[in-house]
Short mmCIF file of C-alpha atoms and ligand atoms in Angstrom, two decimals:
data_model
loop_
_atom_site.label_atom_id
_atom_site.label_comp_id
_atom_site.label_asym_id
_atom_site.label_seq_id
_atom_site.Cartn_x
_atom_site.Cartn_y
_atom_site.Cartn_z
CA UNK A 178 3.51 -21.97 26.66
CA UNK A 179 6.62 -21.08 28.32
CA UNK A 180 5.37 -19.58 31.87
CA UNK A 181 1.77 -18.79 32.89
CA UNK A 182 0.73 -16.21 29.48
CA UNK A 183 3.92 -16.33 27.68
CA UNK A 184 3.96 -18.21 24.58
CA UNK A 185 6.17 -18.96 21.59
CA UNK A 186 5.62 -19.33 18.39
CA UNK A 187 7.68 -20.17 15.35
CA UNK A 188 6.47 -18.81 11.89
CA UNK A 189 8.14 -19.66 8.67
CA UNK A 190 8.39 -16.77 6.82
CA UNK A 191 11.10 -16.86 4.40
CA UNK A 192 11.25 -13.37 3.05
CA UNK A 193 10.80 -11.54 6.47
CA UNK A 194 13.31 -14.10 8.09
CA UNK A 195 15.93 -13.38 5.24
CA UNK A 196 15.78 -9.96 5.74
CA UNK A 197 15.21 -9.04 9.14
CA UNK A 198 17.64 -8.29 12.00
CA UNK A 199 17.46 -8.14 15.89
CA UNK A 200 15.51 -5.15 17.46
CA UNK A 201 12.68 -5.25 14.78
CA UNK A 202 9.09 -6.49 14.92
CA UNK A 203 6.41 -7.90 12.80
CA UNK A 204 2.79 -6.91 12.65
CA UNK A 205 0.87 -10.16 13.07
CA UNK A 206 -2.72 -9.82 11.53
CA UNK A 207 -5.93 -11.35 13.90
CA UNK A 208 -8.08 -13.19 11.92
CA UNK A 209 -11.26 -11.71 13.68
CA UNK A 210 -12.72 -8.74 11.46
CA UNK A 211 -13.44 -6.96 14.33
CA UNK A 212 -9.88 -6.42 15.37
CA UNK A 213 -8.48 -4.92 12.33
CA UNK A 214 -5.18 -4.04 13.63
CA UNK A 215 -2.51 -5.78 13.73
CA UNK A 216 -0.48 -6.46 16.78
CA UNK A 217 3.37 -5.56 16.86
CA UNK A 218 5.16 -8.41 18.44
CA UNK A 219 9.33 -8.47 18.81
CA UNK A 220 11.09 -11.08 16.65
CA UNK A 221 12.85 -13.15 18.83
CA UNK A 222 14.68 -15.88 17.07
CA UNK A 223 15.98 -15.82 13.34
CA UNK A 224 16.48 -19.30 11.98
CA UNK A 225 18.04 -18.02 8.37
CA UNK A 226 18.84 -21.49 7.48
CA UNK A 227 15.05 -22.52 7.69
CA UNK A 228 14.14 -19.38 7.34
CA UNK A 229 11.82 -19.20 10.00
CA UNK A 230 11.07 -16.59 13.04
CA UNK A 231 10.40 -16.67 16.66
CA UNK A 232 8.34 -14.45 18.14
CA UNK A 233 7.95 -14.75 22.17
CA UNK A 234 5.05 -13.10 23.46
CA UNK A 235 2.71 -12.42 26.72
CA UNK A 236 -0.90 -12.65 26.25
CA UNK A 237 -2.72 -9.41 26.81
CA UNK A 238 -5.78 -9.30 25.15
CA UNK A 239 -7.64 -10.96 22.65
CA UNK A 240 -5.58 -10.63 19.96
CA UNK A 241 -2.46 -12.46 21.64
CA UNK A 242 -5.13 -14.82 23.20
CA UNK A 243 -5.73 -15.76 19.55
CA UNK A 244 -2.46 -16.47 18.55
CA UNK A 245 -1.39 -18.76 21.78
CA UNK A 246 -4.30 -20.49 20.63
CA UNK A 247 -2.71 -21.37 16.83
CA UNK A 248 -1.48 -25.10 16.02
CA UNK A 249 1.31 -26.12 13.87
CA UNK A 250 0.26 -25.83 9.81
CA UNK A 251 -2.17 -22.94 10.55
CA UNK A 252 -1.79 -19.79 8.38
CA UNK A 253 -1.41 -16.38 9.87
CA UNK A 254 -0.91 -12.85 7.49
CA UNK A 255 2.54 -10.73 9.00
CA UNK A 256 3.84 -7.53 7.90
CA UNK A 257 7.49 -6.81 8.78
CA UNK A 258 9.90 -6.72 9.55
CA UNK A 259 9.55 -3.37 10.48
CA UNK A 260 11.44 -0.51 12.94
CA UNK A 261 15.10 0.25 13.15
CA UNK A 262 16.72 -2.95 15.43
CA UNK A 263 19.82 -2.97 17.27
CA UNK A 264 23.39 -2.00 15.57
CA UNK A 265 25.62 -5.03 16.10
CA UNK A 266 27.99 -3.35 19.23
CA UNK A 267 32.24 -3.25 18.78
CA UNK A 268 32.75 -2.88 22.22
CA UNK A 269 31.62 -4.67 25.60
CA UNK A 270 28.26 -4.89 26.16
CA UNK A 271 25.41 -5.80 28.35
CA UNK A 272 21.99 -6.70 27.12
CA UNK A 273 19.23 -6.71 29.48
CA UNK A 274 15.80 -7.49 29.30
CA UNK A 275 12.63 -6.89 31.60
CA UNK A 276 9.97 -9.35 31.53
CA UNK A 277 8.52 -9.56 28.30
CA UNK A 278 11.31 -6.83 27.15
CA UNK A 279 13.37 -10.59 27.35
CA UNK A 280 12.69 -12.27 24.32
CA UNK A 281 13.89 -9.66 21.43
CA UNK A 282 17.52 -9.69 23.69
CA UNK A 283 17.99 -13.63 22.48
CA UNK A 284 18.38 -12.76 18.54
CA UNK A 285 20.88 -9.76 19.50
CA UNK A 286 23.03 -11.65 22.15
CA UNK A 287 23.38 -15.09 19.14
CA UNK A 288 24.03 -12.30 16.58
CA UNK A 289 26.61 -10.61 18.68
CA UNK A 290 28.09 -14.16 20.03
CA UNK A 291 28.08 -14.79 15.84
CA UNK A 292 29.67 -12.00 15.09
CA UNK A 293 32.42 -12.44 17.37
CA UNK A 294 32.72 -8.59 17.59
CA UNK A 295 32.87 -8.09 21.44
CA UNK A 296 32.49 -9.68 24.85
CA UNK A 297 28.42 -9.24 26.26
CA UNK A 298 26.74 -10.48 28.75
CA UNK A 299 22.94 -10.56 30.01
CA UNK A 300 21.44 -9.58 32.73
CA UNK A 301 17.62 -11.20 32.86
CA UNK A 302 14.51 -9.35 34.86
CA UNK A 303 12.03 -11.53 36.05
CA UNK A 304 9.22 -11.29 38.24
CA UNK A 305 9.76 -14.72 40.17
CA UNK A 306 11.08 -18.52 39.40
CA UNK A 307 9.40 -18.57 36.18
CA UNK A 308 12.26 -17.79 34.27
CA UNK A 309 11.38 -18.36 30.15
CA UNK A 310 13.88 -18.57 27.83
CA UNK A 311 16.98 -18.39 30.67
CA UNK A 312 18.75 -21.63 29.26
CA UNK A 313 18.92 -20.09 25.68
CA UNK A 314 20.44 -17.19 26.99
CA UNK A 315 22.94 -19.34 28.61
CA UNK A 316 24.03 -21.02 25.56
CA UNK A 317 25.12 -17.91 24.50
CA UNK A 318 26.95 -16.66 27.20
CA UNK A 319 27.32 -15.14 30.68
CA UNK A 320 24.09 -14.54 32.14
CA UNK A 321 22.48 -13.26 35.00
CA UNK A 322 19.54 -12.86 36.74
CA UNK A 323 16.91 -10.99 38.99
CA UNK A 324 13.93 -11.72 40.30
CA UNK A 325 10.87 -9.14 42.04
CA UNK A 326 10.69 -11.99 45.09
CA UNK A 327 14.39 -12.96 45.13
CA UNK A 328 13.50 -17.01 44.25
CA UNK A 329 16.43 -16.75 41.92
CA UNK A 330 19.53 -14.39 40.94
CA UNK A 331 19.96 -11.07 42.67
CA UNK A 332 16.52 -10.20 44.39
CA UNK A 333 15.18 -7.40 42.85
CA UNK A 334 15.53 -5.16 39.33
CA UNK A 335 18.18 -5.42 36.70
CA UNK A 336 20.25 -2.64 38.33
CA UNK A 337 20.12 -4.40 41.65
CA UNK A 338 21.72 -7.66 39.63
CA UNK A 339 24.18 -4.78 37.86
CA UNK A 340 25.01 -3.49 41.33
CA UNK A 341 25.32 -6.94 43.14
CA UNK A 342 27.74 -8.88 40.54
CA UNK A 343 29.61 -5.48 39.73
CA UNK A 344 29.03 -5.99 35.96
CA UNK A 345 30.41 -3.35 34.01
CA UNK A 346 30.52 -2.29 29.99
CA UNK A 347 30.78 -0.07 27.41
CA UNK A 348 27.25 -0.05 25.70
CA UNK A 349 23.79 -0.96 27.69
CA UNK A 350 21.15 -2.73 25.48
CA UNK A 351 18.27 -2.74 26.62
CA UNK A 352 14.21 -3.63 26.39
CA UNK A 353 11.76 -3.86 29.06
CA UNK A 354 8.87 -1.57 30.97
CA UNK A 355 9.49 1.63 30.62
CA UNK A 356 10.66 2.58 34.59
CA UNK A 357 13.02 0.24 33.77
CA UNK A 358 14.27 1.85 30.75
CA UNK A 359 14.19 5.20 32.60
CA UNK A 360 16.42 4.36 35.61
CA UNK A 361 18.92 2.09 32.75
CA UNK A 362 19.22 5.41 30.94
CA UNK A 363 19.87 7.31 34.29
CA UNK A 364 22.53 4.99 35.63
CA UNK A 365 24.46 4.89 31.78
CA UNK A 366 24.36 8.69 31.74
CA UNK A 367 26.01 8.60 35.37
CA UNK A 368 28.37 5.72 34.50
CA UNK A 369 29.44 7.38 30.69
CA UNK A 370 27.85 3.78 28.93
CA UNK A 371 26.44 4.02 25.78
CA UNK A 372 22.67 3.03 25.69
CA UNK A 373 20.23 1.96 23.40
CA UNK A 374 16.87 1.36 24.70
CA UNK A 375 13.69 -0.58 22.69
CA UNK A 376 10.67 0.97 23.42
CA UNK A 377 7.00 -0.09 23.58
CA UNK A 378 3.87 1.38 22.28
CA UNK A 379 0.52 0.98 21.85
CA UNK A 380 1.03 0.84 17.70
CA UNK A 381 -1.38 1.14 14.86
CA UNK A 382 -0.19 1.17 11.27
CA UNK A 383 2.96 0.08 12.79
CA UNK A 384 4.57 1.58 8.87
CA UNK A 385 5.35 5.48 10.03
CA UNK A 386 1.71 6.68 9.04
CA UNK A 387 -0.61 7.27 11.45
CA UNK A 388 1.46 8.89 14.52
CA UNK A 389 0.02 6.36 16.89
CA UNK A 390 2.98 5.62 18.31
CA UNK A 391 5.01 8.72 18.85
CA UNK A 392 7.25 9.48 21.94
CA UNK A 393 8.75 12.45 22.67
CA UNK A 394 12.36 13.45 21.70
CA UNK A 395 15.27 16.05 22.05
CA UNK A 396 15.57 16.78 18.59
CA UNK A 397 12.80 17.74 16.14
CA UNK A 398 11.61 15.44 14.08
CA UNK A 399 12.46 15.44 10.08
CA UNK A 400 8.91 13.83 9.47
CA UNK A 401 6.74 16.00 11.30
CA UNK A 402 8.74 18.76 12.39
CA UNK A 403 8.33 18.67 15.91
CA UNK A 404 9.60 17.00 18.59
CA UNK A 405 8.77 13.66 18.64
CA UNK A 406 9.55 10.36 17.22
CA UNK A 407 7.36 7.43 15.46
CA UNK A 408 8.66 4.62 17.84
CA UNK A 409 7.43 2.19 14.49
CA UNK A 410 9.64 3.97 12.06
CA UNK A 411 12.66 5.85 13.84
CA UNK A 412 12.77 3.14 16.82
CA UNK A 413 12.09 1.07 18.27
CA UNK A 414 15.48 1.21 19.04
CA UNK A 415 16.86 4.65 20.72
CA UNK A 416 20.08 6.15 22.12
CA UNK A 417 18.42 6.64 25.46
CA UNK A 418 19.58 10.46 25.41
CA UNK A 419 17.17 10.90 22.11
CA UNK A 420 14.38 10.50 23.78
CA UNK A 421 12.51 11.07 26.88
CA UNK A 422 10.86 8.70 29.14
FE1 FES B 591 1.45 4.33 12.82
FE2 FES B 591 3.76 4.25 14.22
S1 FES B 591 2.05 2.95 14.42
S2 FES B 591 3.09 5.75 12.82
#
């Protein structure tokens, strides 16, 4: 456990973990037979060397429940990796994160920092002191932070911390609820920054089947011919101005 309902968990995986690339998520498989569906959880961490995955999630139900409950050596069935991920940026960027939008941000900001492509930095929204995963982020860069109650960082959202240390870039990464999203994709349209959102849904066959997890989009859709988008298949990563929020 890594605050009050957020818990990691390292899977080894080595065919997923070979393959897979920052932005995309895994289905992890309950073992109850009652909850058939599989829950889509971000991949955090990418350990190619020993070819295992981290996945950093908040419990909110019982399927999550189940997995903060797993011990080292248990066996769990995954399906992934699936969705689009992030394209590696060329120029500066900032990668935020909101809450449990975090997490998926640590993969892209050690790929970027491996890369050696462009200058980033991160910009962290928390609720209050319990700030997971900040010291990773730190080994890979310039960091900073906000906080709902102002106990650490810039008191209040992301933008607020954007605002308050004057940070400034050419591309906006970014993953978190989706108000959050929808004033990051405001401010980039207003500032002429490139942005990529990840969004969140409520998925099912998490594959591009079912349509359980569409959101609605400028341009029609290929697949289905109107005008959404399967945020499992196309996404979960979006230019913001594809999509609406
Ligand atoms: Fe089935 Fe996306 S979850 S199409």
């Amino acid at each position: 456990m890594l605050a009050p309902g957020v818990f990691s968990l390292w899977i080894d995986a080595p065919e997923i973990a070979e393959s897979a690339v920052p932005g995309q998520f895994v289905s992890i498989y309950t073992k109850s037979e009652a909850r058939l569906l599989p829950r889509p959880i971000s991949i955090c961490e990418i350990n190619r060397g020993e070819k295992t995955m981290r996945f950093v999630y908040r419990v909110v139900g019982e399927g999550t429940e189940e997995f903060s409950k797993l011990s080292s050596g248990d066996k769990i069935e995954v399906l992934g990796p699936l969705g689009n991920g992030f394209p590696i940026p060329e120029k500066k960027a900032i990668l935020i994160g909101g809450g449990i939008g975090i997490p998926p941000m640590l993969e892209l900001a050690k790929s970027i920092k491996a890369a050696g492509t462009c200058e980033f930095v991160s910009v962290m929204g928390y609720r209050d002191a319990q700030t997971f995963l900040l010291d990773e982020f730190k080994e890979q860069g310039d960091c900073y932070v906000a906080t709902e109650d102002g106990s650490v960082g810039a008191k209040g959202n992301v933008l607020d911390a954007m605002k308050e240390y004057k940070l400034n870039a050419d591309v906006i990464y970014a993953c978190g609820p989706t108000p959050m999203l929808r004033a990051l994709k405001a401010y980039a349209a207003e500032q002429g920054m490139t942005c990529y959102i990840s969004m969140e849904e409520r998925m099912a066959c998490g594959i591009g089947a079912c349509l359980a997890c569409v959101c609605d989009s400028k341009e029609k859709d290929a697949h289905s011919n109107v005008k959404n988008k399967r945020i499992c298949k196309e996404g979960p990563v979006f230019l913001a101005e594809e999509v609406d929020l």
